[in-house]
Amino acid sequence: MDSLIAASARALAAGDALGALKRVALRDDPPALALRGIAMAQLGEHPRARELLRRAARGFGAHEELARARCVVAEAEVALAMRDLGGSPRSLAAAAATLEAHADHGNALQARLIAARKLLLLGRLDEAAAALAPLDARGLPPSLAAVAELTAAELALRSLRTGPAQAALARAHDAAERAQVPALLAEVAEARAALDRPAARRLSAGGEQTLRLDEVAALLASDALVIDACRRGVGAGEAWRPLARRPVLFALARALAEAWPGDVDREGLIAYAFNTRHPDETLRARLRVEIGRLRALVAPLAGIEATSRGFVLKAHGEREVVVLAPPIDGDQASVVALLSDGAAWSTSALALALGASQRTVQRALAELEAAGRVRAIGRARAQRWLAPPLTGFTTILLLPAALPIE
């Protein structure tokens, strides 16, 4: 390694992308191309960074598999920043194995962290936890240790384990302080701020109250009957009844819970669940059928009784009935939550993360664009979507698979 390459690498490790470029900007040999690619990525020029890293990987010969593996890992991190989530994980796994075989444990850990962070973006929390479990961040450079702790903290936050999240963020802060990389310090500060921001709204007969993540966790662990509009279900303590794929039943449960301890008239339930204000005998018959289905589903947790004008929810025992609502309502809330990270998302990446069809995501984006809440850049396959960051509350509970569904 010549002196300019070594100096450029040291500048990149310290977060000085411009300093790194000054040393290798005019060189086209594979090591210089790789460093230029990483520098461009740090400056936010992701398409150019990806092109440079691919050229570098092609430039390294077959006997330089370690250098090629490092390029694969760097390109995978750029793809993650570009929210290109559709690629196969095999090349990254193979690169991690090559790095381990050459005792490059730091870059091997980086590869596995990239894979875990991709799983988190896709809402596959169990797989992300399995990927993080065997990783050991001890003895690593401070910058890499900070990334590892940030990833562990994000998993804990998405799972509503606020205690482990706070501990991981404290370790991430210490590591970022040692690394003295401004971008890492800002990322840690943003993650810590999420703990103190409102994460959801508690709706009850007494009114509305904003809750932080730790208060949401305490509510879900309590004996209260919670109609959870964040993950679409009904629960009390350890018991949970998912209704994410039964929107009519969830709408009825929420309407009854918001009126508790009072009842809701039949016309109101029909309007809320079936989105019509012109009830007829067919809809009244359908309401009776759906109420019967909901009654059977929540029987271990609560009862639903008919009244002279409609139906009323009766929680078993002395349980309180609470509606846990996200900080922002609407069918497009999860799309807004994903876009609020400031990254440029493609429609296909949003569809992968949400587990929805691209057509569904396109309709949601069209509605949000018409309302001025998102904007598109580029055209055709290069089109990406952006939204301004949401301030004042955290969107963690709006992200896909924010809580495990049993």
XYZ file of C-alpha atoms in Angstrom:
406
model
C 0.000 0.000 0.000
C 1.558 3.319 -1.027
C 1.577 6.390 1.162
C -1.282 8.202 -0.647
C -3.585 5.183 -0.391
C -2.723 4.805 3.311
C -3.325 8.514 3.977
C -6.637 8.411 2.112
C -7.775 5.384 4.107
C -6.919 7.125 7.380
C -8.913 10.201 6.296
C -11.936 8.043 5.474
C -11.731 6.295 8.843
C -11.879 9.721 10.494
C -14.875 10.773 8.378
C -12.881 13.238 6.244
C -14.202 12.326 2.774
C -12.847 15.458 1.066
C -9.396 14.887 2.525
C -9.458 11.327 1.220
C -10.483 12.478 -2.271
C -7.675 15.025 -2.457
C -5.171 12.198 -2.303
C -6.689 9.780 -4.838
C -9.093 11.795 -7.003
C -6.964 11.497 -10.159
C -6.041 7.830 -9.801
C -7.821 4.918 -11.500
C -6.053 1.913 -9.991
C -8.391 -0.467 -8.083
C -7.379 0.581 -4.514
C -7.855 4.252 -5.413
C -11.210 3.533 -7.096
C -12.400 1.734 -3.955
C -11.386 4.639 -1.713
C -12.977 7.149 -4.090
C -16.181 5.120 -4.004
C -16.270 5.098 -0.213
C -15.560 8.838 -0.120
C -18.369 9.562 -2.576
C -20.700 7.461 -0.444
C -19.806 9.516 2.631
C -20.636 12.641 0.629
C -24.035 11.228 -0.313
C -23.249 10.604 -4.008
C -24.461 7.029 -3.872
C -24.925 6.173 -7.590
C -21.402 7.406 -8.367
C -20.039 5.566 -5.322
C -21.635 2.340 -6.466
C -20.152 2.669 -9.943
C -16.651 3.281 -8.555
C -16.846 0.326 -6.174
C -17.970 -1.987 -8.960
C -15.076 -0.830 -11.130
C -12.696 -1.447 -8.255
C -14.045 -4.959 -7.677
C -13.597 -5.778 -11.380
C -10.093 -4.343 -11.298
C -8.863 -6.617 -8.523
C -7.636 -9.911 -9.920
C -8.817 -13.375 -8.946
C -5.879 -13.678 -6.555
C -7.028 -10.554 -4.670
C -10.230 -12.016 -3.214
C -9.824 -10.145 0.075
C -9.846 -6.758 -1.659
C -12.783 -7.816 -3.835
C -14.722 -8.948 -0.771
C -14.177 -5.546 0.850
C -15.561 -3.872 -2.277
C -18.638 -6.111 -2.139
C -19.247 -5.097 1.482
C -18.795 -1.400 0.692
C -21.180 -1.652 -2.260
C -23.744 -3.440 -0.066
C -23.615 -0.555 2.399
C -24.151 1.928 -0.434
C -27.110 -0.146 -1.655
C -28.577 -0.021 1.858
C -28.193 3.765 1.929
C -29.921 3.923 -1.484
C -32.703 1.719 -0.082
C -32.020 -0.903 -2.755
C -33.428 -3.809 -0.758
C -34.148 -6.320 -3.506
C -30.701 -7.853 -4.015
C -29.755 -11.385 -3.036
C -27.971 -11.730 0.331
C -25.706 -14.478 -1.011
C -22.910 -12.251 -2.331
C -22.710 -10.382 0.987
C -22.674 -13.652 2.941
C -19.919 -15.011 0.681
C -17.903 -11.824 1.164
C -18.286 -12.109 4.939
C -17.037 -15.686 4.816
C -14.017 -14.636 2.719
C -13.183 -11.852 5.148
C -13.406 -14.235 8.104
C -11.150 -16.717 6.327
C -8.523 -13.965 5.920
C -8.901 -12.907 9.588
C -10.405 -9.523 8.628
C -12.878 -9.709 11.486
C -13.772 -6.016 11.439
C -14.987 -5.989 7.837
C -16.671 -9.378 8.311
C -18.650 -7.898 11.197
C -19.478 -4.896 9.021
C -20.918 -7.245 6.382
C -23.103 -9.002 8.933
C -24.259 -5.676 10.389
C -25.321 -4.542 6.914
C -27.348 -7.748 6.522
C -28.975 -7.209 9.937
C -29.790 -3.561 9.179
C -31.423 -4.598 5.906
C -33.596 -7.089 7.794
C -34.594 -4.318 10.216
C -35.646 -2.070 7.333
C -37.764 -4.915 5.967
C -39.417 -5.393 9.376
C -38.059 -8.937 9.781
C -37.188 -8.479 13.433
C -36.778 -12.134 14.386
C -34.287 -12.701 11.569
C -32.426 -9.508 12.485
C -32.185 -10.654 16.102
C -30.811 -14.031 14.973
C -28.241 -12.263 12.772
C -27.109 -9.971 15.608
C -27.003 -12.606 18.349
C -23.591 -14.141 17.508
C -21.851 -10.821 16.775
C -19.246 -9.578 19.246
C -18.383 -5.879 19.093
C -15.655 -6.023 21.735
C -12.183 -5.013 20.617
C -13.443 -3.323 17.444
C -12.551 0.169 16.236
C -14.825 2.734 17.938
C -16.694 3.659 14.734
C -17.630 0.048 13.985
C -18.537 -0.597 17.620
C -20.873 2.419 17.506
C -22.625 1.050 14.395
C -23.021 -2.361 16.048
C -24.555 -0.829 19.182
C -26.826 1.417 17.112
C -28.122 -1.623 15.244
C -28.764 -3.459 18.516
C -30.532 -0.370 19.881
C -32.765 -0.101 16.810
C -33.801 -3.734 17.163
C -34.616 -3.175 20.843
C -36.610 -0.024 20.063
C -38.580 -1.735 17.303
C -39.367 -4.536 19.787
C -40.326 -2.002 22.517
C -37.557 -3.155 24.872
C -36.637 0.309 26.082
C -34.230 -0.798 28.833
C -31.868 -2.709 26.491
C -32.264 0.087 23.934
C -31.078 2.721 26.413
C -28.095 0.582 27.423
C -27.100 -0.021 23.781
C -27.438 3.686 22.974
C -25.225 4.599 25.925
C -22.540 2.226 24.623
C -23.015 3.621 21.099
C -22.550 7.164 22.416
C -19.322 6.238 24.201
C -17.978 4.557 21.061
C -18.980 7.487 18.844
C -17.271 9.903 21.261
C -14.064 7.890 20.941
C -14.391 7.745 17.146
C -15.068 11.496 16.867
C -17.071 11.030 13.665
C -19.743 13.776 13.496
C -22.201 11.683 11.459
C -22.117 8.880 14.046
C -22.596 11.299 16.933
C -25.604 12.838 15.163
C -27.129 9.406 14.507
C -26.756 8.390 18.148
C -28.263 11.682 19.317
C -31.260 11.202 17.004
C -31.832 7.658 18.265
C -31.664 8.784 21.893
C -34.118 11.603 21.192
C -36.663 9.035 19.979
C -36.960 7.698 23.530
C -38.276 11.024 24.804
C -40.617 11.872 21.943
C -44.303 10.909 21.809
C -44.666 7.541 20.093
C -48.417 6.925 20.278
C -51.696 8.298 21.582
C -53.811 6.731 24.299
C -57.503 7.252 23.579
C -60.101 6.589 26.255
C -63.356 7.994 27.552
C -61.322 10.516 29.530
C -59.692 12.000 26.447
C -56.371 11.699 24.605
C -52.880 11.350 26.066
C -49.528 11.122 24.266
C -47.213 8.282 25.326
C -43.470 7.754 25.049
C -42.092 4.363 24.017
C -41.534 3.245 27.624
C -45.106 4.232 28.503
C -46.416 2.278 25.492
C -44.475 -0.787 26.668
C -45.899 -0.407 30.187
C -49.446 -0.092 28.857
C -49.122 -3.212 26.690
C -47.744 -5.156 29.648
C -50.608 -4.062 31.908
C -53.932 -5.818 32.429
C -55.837 -3.196 30.403
C -57.754 -4.284 27.321
C -55.833 -2.509 24.540
C -57.225 -2.015 21.053
C -53.888 -1.502 19.334
C -54.163 0.569 16.161
C -50.375 0.468 15.668
C -50.170 -3.256 14.968
C -53.907 -3.824 14.447
C -55.078 -6.186 17.147
C -56.652 -6.612 20.576
C -54.638 -7.606 23.629
C -54.568 -7.755 27.398
C -51.308 -8.678 29.122
C -49.912 -11.791 27.430
C -53.096 -12.478 25.437
C -53.191 -11.170 21.872
C -55.695 -11.421 19.021
C -54.311 -10.153 15.678
C -56.751 -8.367 13.364
C -54.301 -6.917 10.822
C -55.844 -8.987 8.024
C -59.430 -8.445 9.183
C -59.938 -4.695 8.805
C -63.717 -4.742 9.328
C -63.404 -6.559 12.657
C -60.683 -4.181 13.776
C -62.739 -1.148 12.793
C -65.677 -2.463 14.847
C -63.413 -3.195 17.837
C -61.930 0.290 17.710
C -65.309 1.997 17.411
C -66.653 0.063 20.398
C -63.509 0.771 22.435
C -63.551 4.500 21.720
C -67.136 4.690 23.006
C -66.483 2.517 26.100
C -68.123 2.343 28.624
C -71.001 3.547 26.447
C -72.477 1.870 23.419
C -72.400 2.699 19.691
C -75.524 2.844 17.557
C -75.824 0.507 14.595
C -75.759 3.294 12.002
C -72.499 4.606 13.474
C -70.896 1.159 13.369
C -71.996 0.632 9.765
C -70.588 4.011 8.733
C -67.276 3.364 10.522
C -66.721 -0.234 9.419
C -68.234 -0.244 5.933
C -67.501 3.379 4.944
C -71.049 4.287 4.049
C -73.655 6.601 5.508
C -76.620 4.938 3.809
C -77.332 1.757 5.796
C -79.839 -0.743 4.459
C -81.056 -4.142 5.597
C -78.188 -5.886 3.816
C -75.611 -3.869 5.736
C -77.490 -4.362 9.011
C -77.426 -8.113 8.444
C -73.725 -7.969 7.618
C -73.104 -5.967 10.796
C -74.728 -8.709 12.875
C -72.527 -11.318 11.208
C -69.313 -9.325 11.745
C -70.214 -8.537 15.364
C -70.734 -12.268 15.912
C -67.286 -13.007 14.487
C -65.681 -10.321 16.628
C -67.520 -11.561 19.732
C -66.164 -15.081 19.218
C -62.639 -13.828 18.578
C -62.338 -11.647 21.688
C -64.391 -13.888 23.995
C -61.430 -14.675 26.313
C -60.769 -10.947 26.752
C -64.152 -9.214 26.577
C -67.788 -9.566 25.692
C -69.929 -7.642 23.205
C -73.547 -7.122 24.208
C -76.480 -5.771 22.217
C -78.267 -2.671 23.475
C -81.485 -0.990 22.414
C -79.637 1.153 19.857
C -76.468 -0.798 19.057
C -73.660 -2.684 20.812
C -71.396 -2.175 23.812
C -67.989 -3.621 24.721
C -67.779 -5.268 28.152
C -64.248 -6.017 29.375
C -63.910 -8.997 31.716
C -63.275 -8.175 35.358
C -62.255 -4.630 36.211
C -60.183 -4.105 33.097
C -59.945 -0.639 31.601
C -60.471 -0.353 27.839
C -57.911 1.755 25.962
C -57.281 2.521 22.296
C -53.598 2.816 21.417
C -53.420 4.985 18.295
C -50.345 5.932 16.237
C -49.135 9.539 16.366
C -50.534 10.096 12.864
C -53.584 8.369 11.421
C -54.329 7.330 7.883
C -53.820 4.401 5.544
C -50.521 5.911 4.344
C -48.994 6.324 7.824
C -46.457 3.513 7.380
C -45.334 4.938 4.033
C -44.818 8.348 5.641
C -42.898 6.718 8.513
C -40.477 4.968 6.161
C -39.908 8.078 4.063
C -39.321 10.278 7.121
C -35.818 8.823 7.580
C -34.637 11.264 4.908
C -33.501 8.572 2.454
C -34.720 8.338 -1.141
C -36.887 5.216 -1.494
C -37.950 3.469 -4.678
C -41.486 2.162 -5.007
C -40.213 -1.421 -5.083
C -38.229 -0.931 -1.853
C -41.268 0.549 -0.105
C -43.367 -2.396 -1.279
C -40.783 -4.870 0.062
C -40.594 -3.130 3.436
C -44.376 -2.863 3.783
C -45.162 -6.335 2.481
C -47.589 -4.766 -0.009
C -47.931 -4.769 -3.773
C -46.208 -2.054 -5.778
C -49.598 -0.967 -7.093
C -50.860 -0.391 -3.535
C -47.758 1.632 -2.700
C -48.080 3.653 -5.922
C -51.665 4.615 -5.015
C -50.576 5.672 -1.520
C -47.700 7.742 -2.928
C -49.999 9.410 -5.454
C -52.366 10.457 -2.659
C -49.507 11.715 -0.495
C -47.980 13.621 -3.421
C -51.325 15.259 -4.156
C -51.471 16.346 -0.519
C -47.932 17.758 -0.703
C -46.532 15.339 1.868
C -44.016 13.559 -0.398
C -42.161 14.402 -3.597
C -40.609 12.382 -6.382
C -37.168 12.803 -7.930
C -36.041 11.152 -11.157
C -38.164 9.345 -13.685
C -39.114 5.788 -14.643
C -36.914 3.154 -12.925
C -34.675 5.863 -11.443
C -37.600 7.522 -9.651
C -37.221 7.881 -5.894
C -39.510 9.284 -3.211
C -38.657 11.693 -0.407
C -40.509 13.232 2.510
C -39.465 15.863 5.046
C -38.463 14.451 8.455
C -41.311 14.314 10.963
C -40.553 16.348 14.082
C -42.170 16.278 17.482
C -42.781 12.528 17.662
C -41.157 9.230 16.707
C -42.506 6.964 13.975
C -41.108 3.705 15.405
C -44.558 2.230 16.023
C -45.583 3.007 12.443
C -42.740 1.023 10.890
C -43.432 -2.471 9.521
C -43.486 -5.192 12.177
C -42.911 -2.614 14.904
C -44.042 -5.223 17.402
C -44.035 -9.023 17.134
C -47.327 -10.507 16.017
C -48.006 -13.974 17.431
